[in-house]
JSON list of C-alpha atoms in Angstrom, two decimals:
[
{"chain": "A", "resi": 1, "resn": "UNK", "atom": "CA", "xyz": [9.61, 8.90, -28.74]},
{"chain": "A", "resi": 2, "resn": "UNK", "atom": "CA", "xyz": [10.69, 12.34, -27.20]},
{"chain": "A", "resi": 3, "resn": "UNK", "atom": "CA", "xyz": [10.50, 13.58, -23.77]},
{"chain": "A", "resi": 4, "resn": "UNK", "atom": "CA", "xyz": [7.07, 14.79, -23.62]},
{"chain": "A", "resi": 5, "resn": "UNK", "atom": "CA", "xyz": [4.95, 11.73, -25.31]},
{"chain": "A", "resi": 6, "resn": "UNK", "atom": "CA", "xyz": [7.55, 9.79, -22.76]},
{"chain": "A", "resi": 7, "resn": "UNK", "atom": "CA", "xyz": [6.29, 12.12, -19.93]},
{"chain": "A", "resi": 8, "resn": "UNK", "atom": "CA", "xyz": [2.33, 11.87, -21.09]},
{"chain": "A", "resi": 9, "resn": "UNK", "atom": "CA", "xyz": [2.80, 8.26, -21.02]},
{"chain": "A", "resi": 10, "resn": "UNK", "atom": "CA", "xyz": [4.32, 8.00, -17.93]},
{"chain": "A", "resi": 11, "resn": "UNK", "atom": "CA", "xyz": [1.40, 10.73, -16.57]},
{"chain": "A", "resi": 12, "resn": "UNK", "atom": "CA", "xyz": [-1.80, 8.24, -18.19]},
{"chain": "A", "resi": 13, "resn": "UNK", "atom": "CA", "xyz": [0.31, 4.97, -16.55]},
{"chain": "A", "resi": 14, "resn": "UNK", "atom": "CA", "xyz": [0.44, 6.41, -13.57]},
{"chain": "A", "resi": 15, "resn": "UNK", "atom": "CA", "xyz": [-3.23, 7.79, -13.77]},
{"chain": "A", "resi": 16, "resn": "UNK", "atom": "CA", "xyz": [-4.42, 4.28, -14.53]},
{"chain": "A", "resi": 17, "resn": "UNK", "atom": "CA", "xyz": [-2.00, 2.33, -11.21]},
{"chain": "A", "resi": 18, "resn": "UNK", "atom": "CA", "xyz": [-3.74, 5.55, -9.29]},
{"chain": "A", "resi": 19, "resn": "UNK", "atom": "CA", "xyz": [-7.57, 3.64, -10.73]},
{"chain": "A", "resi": 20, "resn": "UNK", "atom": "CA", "xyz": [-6.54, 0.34, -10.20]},
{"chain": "A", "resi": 21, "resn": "UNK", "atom": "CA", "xyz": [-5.02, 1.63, -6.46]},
{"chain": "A", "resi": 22, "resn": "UNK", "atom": "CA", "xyz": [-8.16, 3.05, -6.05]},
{"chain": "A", "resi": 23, "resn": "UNK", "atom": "CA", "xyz": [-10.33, 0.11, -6.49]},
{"chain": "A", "resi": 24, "resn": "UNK", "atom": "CA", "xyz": [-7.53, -1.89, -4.27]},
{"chain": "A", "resi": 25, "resn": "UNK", "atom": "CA", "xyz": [-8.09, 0.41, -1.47]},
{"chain": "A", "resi": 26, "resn": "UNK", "atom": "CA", "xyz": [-12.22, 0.60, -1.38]},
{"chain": "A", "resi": 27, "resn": "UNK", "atom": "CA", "xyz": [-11.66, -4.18, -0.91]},
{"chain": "A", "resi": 28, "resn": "UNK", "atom": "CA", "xyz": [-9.20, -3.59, 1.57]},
{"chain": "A", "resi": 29, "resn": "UNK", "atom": "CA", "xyz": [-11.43, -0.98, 3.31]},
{"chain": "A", "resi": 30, "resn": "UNK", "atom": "CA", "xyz": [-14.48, -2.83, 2.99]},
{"chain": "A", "resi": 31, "resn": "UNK", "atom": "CA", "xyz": [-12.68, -6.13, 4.45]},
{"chain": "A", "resi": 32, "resn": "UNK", "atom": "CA", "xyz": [-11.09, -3.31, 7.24]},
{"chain": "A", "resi": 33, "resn": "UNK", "atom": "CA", "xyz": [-14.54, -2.31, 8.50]},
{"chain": "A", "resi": 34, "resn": "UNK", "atom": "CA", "xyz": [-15.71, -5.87, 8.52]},
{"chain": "A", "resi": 35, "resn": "UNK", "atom": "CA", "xyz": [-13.12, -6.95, 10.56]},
{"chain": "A", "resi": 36, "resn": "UNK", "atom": "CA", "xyz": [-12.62, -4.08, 12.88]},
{"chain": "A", "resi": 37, "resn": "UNK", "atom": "CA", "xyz": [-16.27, -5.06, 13.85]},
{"chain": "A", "resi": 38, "resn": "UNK", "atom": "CA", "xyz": [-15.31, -9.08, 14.55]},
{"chain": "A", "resi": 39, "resn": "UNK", "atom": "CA", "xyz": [-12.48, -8.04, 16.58]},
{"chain": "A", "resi": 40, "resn": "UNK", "atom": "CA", "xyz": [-9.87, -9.72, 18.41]},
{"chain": "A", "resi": 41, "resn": "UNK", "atom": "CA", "xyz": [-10.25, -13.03, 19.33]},
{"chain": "A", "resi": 42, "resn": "UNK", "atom": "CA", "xyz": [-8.11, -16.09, 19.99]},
{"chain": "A", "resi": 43, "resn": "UNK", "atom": "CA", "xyz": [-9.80, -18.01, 18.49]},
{"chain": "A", "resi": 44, "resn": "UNK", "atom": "CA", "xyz": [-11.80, -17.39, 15.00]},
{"chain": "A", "resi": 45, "resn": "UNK", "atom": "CA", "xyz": [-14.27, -19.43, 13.50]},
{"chain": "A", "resi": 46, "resn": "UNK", "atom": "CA", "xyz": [-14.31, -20.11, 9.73]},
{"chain": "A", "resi": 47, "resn": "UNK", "atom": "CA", "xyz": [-16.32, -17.19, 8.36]},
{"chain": "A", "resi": 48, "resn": "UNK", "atom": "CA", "xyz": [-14.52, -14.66, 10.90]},
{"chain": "A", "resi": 49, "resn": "UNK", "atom": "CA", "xyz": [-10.93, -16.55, 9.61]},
{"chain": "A", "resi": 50, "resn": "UNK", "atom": "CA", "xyz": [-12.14, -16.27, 6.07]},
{"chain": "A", "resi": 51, "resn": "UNK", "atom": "CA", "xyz": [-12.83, -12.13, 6.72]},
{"chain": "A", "resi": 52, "resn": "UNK", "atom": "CA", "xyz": [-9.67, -11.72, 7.89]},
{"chain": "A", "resi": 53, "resn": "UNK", "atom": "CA", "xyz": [-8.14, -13.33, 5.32]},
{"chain": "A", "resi": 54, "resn": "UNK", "atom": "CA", "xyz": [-9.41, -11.09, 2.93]},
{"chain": "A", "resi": 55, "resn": "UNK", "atom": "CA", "xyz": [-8.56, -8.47, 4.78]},
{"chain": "A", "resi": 56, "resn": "UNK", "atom": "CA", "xyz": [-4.62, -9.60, 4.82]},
{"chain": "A", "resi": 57, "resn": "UNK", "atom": "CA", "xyz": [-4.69, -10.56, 1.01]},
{"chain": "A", "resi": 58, "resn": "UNK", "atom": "CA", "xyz": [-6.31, -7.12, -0.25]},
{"chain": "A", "resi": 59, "resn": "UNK", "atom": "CA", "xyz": [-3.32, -5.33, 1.99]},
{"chain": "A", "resi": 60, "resn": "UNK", "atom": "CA", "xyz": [-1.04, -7.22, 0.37]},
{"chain": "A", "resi": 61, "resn": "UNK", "atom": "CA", "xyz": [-2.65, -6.64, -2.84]},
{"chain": "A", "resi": 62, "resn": "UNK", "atom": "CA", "xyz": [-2.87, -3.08, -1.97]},
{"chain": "A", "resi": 63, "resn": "UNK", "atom": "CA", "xyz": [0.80, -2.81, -0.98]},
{"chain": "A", "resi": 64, "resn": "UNK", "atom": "CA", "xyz": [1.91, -3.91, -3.71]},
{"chain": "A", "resi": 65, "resn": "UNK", "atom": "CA", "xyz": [0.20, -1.78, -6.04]},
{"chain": "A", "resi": 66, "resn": "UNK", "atom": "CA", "xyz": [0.94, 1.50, -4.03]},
{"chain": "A", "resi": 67, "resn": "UNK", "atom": "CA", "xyz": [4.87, 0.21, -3.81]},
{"chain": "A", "resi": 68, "resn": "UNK", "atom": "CA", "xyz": [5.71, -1.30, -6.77]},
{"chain": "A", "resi": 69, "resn": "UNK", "atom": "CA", "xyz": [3.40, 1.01, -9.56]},
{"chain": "A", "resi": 70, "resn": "UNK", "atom": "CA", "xyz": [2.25, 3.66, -8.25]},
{"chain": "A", "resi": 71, "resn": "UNK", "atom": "CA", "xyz": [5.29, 4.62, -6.29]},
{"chain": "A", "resi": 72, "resn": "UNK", "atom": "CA", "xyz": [7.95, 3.42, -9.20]},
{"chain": "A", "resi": 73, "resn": "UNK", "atom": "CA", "xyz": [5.66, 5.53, -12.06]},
{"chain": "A", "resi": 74, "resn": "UNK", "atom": "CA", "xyz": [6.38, 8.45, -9.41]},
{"chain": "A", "resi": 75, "resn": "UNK", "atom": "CA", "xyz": [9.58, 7.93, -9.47]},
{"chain": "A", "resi": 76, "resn": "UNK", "atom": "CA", "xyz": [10.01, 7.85, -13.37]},
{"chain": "A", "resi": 77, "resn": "UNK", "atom": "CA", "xyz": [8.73, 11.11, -13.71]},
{"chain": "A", "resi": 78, "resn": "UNK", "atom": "CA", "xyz": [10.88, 12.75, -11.39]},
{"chain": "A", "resi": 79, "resn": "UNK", "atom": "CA", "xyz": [13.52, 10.97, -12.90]},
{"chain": "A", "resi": 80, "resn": "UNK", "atom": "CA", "xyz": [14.75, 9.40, -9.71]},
{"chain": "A", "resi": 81, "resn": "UNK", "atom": "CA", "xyz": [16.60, 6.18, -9.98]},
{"chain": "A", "resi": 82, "resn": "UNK", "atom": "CA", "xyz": [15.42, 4.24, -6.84]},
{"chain": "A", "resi": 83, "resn": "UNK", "atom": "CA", "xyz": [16.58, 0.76, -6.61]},
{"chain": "A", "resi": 84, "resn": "UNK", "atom": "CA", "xyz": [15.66, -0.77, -2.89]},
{"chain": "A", "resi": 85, "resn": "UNK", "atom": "CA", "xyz": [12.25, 0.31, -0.39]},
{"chain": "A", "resi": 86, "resn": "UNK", "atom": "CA", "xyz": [14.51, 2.26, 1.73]},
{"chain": "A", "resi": 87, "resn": "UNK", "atom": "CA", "xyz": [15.59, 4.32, -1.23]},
{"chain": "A", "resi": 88, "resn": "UNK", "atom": "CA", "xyz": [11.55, 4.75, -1.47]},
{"chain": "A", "resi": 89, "resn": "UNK", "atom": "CA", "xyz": [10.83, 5.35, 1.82]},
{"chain": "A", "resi": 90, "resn": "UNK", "atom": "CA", "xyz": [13.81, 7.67, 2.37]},
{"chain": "A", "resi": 91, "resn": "UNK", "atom": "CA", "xyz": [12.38, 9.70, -0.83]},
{"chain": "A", "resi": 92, "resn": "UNK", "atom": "CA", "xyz": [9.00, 9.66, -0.19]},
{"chain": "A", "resi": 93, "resn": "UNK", "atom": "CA", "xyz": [9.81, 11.38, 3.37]},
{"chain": "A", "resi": 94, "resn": "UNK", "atom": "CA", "xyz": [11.98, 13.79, 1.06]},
{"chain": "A", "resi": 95, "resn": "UNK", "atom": "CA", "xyz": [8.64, 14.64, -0.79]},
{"chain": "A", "resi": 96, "resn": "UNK", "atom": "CA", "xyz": [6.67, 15.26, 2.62]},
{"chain": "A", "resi": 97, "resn": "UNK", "atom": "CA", "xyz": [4.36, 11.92, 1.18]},
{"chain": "A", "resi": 98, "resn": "UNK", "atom": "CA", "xyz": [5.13, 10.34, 4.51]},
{"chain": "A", "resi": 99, "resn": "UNK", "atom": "CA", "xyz": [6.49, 11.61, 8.11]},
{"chain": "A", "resi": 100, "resn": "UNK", "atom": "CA", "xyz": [9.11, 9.26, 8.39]},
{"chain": "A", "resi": 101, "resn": "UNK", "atom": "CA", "xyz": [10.53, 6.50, 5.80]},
{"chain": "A", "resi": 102, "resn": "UNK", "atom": "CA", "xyz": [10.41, 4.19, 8.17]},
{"chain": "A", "resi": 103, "resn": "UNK", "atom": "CA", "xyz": [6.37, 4.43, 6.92]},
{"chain": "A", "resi": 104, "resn": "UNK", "atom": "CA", "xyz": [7.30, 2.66, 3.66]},
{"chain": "A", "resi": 105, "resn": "UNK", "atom": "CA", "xyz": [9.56, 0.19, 5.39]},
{"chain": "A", "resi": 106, "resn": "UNK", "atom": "CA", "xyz": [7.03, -1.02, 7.90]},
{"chain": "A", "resi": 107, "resn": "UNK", "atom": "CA", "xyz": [3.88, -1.45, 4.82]},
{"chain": "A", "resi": 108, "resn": "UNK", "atom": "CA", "xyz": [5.93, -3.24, 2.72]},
{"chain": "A", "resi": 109, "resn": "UNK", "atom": "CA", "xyz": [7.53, -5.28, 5.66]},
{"chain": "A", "resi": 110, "resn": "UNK", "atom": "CA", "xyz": [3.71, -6.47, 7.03]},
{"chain": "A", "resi": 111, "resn": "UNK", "atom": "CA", "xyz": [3.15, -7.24, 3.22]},
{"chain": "A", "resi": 112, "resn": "UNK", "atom": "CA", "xyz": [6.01, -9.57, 3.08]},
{"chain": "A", "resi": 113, "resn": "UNK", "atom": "CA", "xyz": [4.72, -11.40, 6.00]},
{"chain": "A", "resi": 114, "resn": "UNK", "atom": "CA", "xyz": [2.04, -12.00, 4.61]},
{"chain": "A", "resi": 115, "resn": "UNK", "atom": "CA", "xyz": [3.01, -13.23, 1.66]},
{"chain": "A", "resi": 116, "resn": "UNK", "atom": "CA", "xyz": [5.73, -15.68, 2.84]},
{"chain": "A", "resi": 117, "resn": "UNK", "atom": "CA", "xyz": [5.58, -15.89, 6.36]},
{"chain": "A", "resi": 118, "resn": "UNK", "atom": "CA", "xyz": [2.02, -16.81, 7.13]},
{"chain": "A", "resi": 119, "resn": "UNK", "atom": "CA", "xyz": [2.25, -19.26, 10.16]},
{"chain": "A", "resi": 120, "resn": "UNK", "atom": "CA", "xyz": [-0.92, -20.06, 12.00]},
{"chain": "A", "resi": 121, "resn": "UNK", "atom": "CA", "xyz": [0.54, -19.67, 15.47]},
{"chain": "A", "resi": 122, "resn": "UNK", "atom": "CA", "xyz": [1.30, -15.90, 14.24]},
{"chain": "A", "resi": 123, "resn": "UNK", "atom": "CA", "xyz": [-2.33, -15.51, 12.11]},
{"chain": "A", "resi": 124, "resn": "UNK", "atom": "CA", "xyz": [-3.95, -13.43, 15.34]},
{"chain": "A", "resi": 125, "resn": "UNK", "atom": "CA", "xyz": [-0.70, -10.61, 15.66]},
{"chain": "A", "resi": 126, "resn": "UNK", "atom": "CA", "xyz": [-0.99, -10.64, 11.90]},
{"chain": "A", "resi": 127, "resn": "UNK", "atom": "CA", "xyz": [-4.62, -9.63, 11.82]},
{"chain": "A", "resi": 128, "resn": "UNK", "atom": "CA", "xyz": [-4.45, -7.01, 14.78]},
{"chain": "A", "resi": 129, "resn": "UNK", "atom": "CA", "xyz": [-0.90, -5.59, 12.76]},
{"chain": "A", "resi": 130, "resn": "UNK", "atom": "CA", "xyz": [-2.92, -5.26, 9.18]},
{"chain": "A", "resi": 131, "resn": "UNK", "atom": "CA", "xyz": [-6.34, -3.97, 11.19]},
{"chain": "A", "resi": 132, "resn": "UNK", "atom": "CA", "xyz": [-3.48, -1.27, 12.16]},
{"chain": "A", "resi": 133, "resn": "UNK", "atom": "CA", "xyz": [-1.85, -0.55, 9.00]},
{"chain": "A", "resi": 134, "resn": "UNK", "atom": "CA", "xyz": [-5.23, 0.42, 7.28]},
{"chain": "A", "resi": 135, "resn": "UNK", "atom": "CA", "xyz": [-5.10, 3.71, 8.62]},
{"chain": "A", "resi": 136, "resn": "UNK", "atom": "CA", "xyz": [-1.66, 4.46, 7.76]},
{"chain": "A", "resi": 137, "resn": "UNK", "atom": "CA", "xyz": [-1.83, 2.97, 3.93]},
{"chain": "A", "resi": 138, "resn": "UNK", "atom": "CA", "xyz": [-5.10, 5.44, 3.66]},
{"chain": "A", "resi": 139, "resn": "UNK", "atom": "CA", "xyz": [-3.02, 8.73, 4.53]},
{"chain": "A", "resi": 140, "resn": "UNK", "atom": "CA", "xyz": [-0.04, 7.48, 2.72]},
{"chain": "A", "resi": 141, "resn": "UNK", "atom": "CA", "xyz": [-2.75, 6.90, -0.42]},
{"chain": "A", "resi": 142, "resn": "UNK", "atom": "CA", "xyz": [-4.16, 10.09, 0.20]},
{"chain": "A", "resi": 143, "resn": "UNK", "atom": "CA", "xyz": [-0.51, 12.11, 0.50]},
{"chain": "A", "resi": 144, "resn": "UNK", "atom": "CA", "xyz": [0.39, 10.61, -2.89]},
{"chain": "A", "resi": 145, "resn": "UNK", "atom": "CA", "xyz": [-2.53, 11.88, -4.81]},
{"chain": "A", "resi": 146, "resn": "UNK", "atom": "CA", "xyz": [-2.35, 14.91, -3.37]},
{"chain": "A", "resi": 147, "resn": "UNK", "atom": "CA", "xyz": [1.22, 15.34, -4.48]},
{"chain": "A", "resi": 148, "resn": "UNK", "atom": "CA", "xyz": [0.32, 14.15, -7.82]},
{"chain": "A", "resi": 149, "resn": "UNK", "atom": "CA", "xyz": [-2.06, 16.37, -8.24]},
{"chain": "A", "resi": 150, "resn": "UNK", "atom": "CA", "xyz": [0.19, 19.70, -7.13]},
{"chain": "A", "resi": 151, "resn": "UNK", "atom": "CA", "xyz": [3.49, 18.77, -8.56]},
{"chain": "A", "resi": 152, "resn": "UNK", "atom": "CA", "xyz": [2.91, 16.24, -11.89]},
{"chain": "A", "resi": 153, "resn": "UNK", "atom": "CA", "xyz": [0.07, 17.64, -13.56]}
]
């Protein structure tokens, strides 16, 4: 395989983790305005629990697709050999994708609490932290199109 059918491969993968991000983002934004309207509460009953659930399993979900495709396929086609998040979050501030790498750090950070630290005395701060992170995945979503659509077509 030469350089440019590795390059157009690389370009249709990362077209196809920009779909599948896509569809991740429209559940976790769904689940977002659902829960936004529920609230904060101490306490939650089953349904409400069960929304906000959601809502922390399609960030995760989410997360991990913008972190660990999207952003990697990136990274492959600028030839960039990024090994830990704050490599990616120090980069993506390089690119102008986010303000400050710290960005990266802190979504993938609330995704790993979710996925291995989910303690019921901590559910409520977990809910209020991913009902706050919405906004910030969206622009960070919305940078990295728009740089993929300037600088890697």
């Amino acid at each position: 395989m030469n350089i440019t059918q590795k390059r157009n491969l690389l370009k249709s993968q990362l077209n196809e983790n920009l779909a599948l991000l896509e569809k991740a983002f429209n559940a976790l934004t769904y689940s977002n305005d659902k829960c936004r309207v529920i609230g904060e509460k101490s306490n939650y009953d089953m349904e409400e629990q069960e929304s906000f659930e959601a809502l922390t399993s399609r960030f995760a979900r989410t997360a991990d697709i913008l972190t660990q495709k999207v952003f990697k396929t990136v990274f492959a086609l600028l030839q960039e050999n990024v090994r830990t998040i704050i490599d990616a979050g120090n980069l993506m501030e390089k690119l102008g994708i986010v303000d400050n790498a710290d960005t990266i750090l802190n979504i993938r950070e609330l995704r790993n609490q979710i996925a291995h630290e989910y303690v019921n005395s901590d559910l409520n701060m977990l809910f209020m932290d991913v009902l706050r992170y919405v906004p910030v995945v969206e622009k960070v979503i919305e940078n990295v199109r728009t740089y993929v659509r300037k600088e890697l077509n």
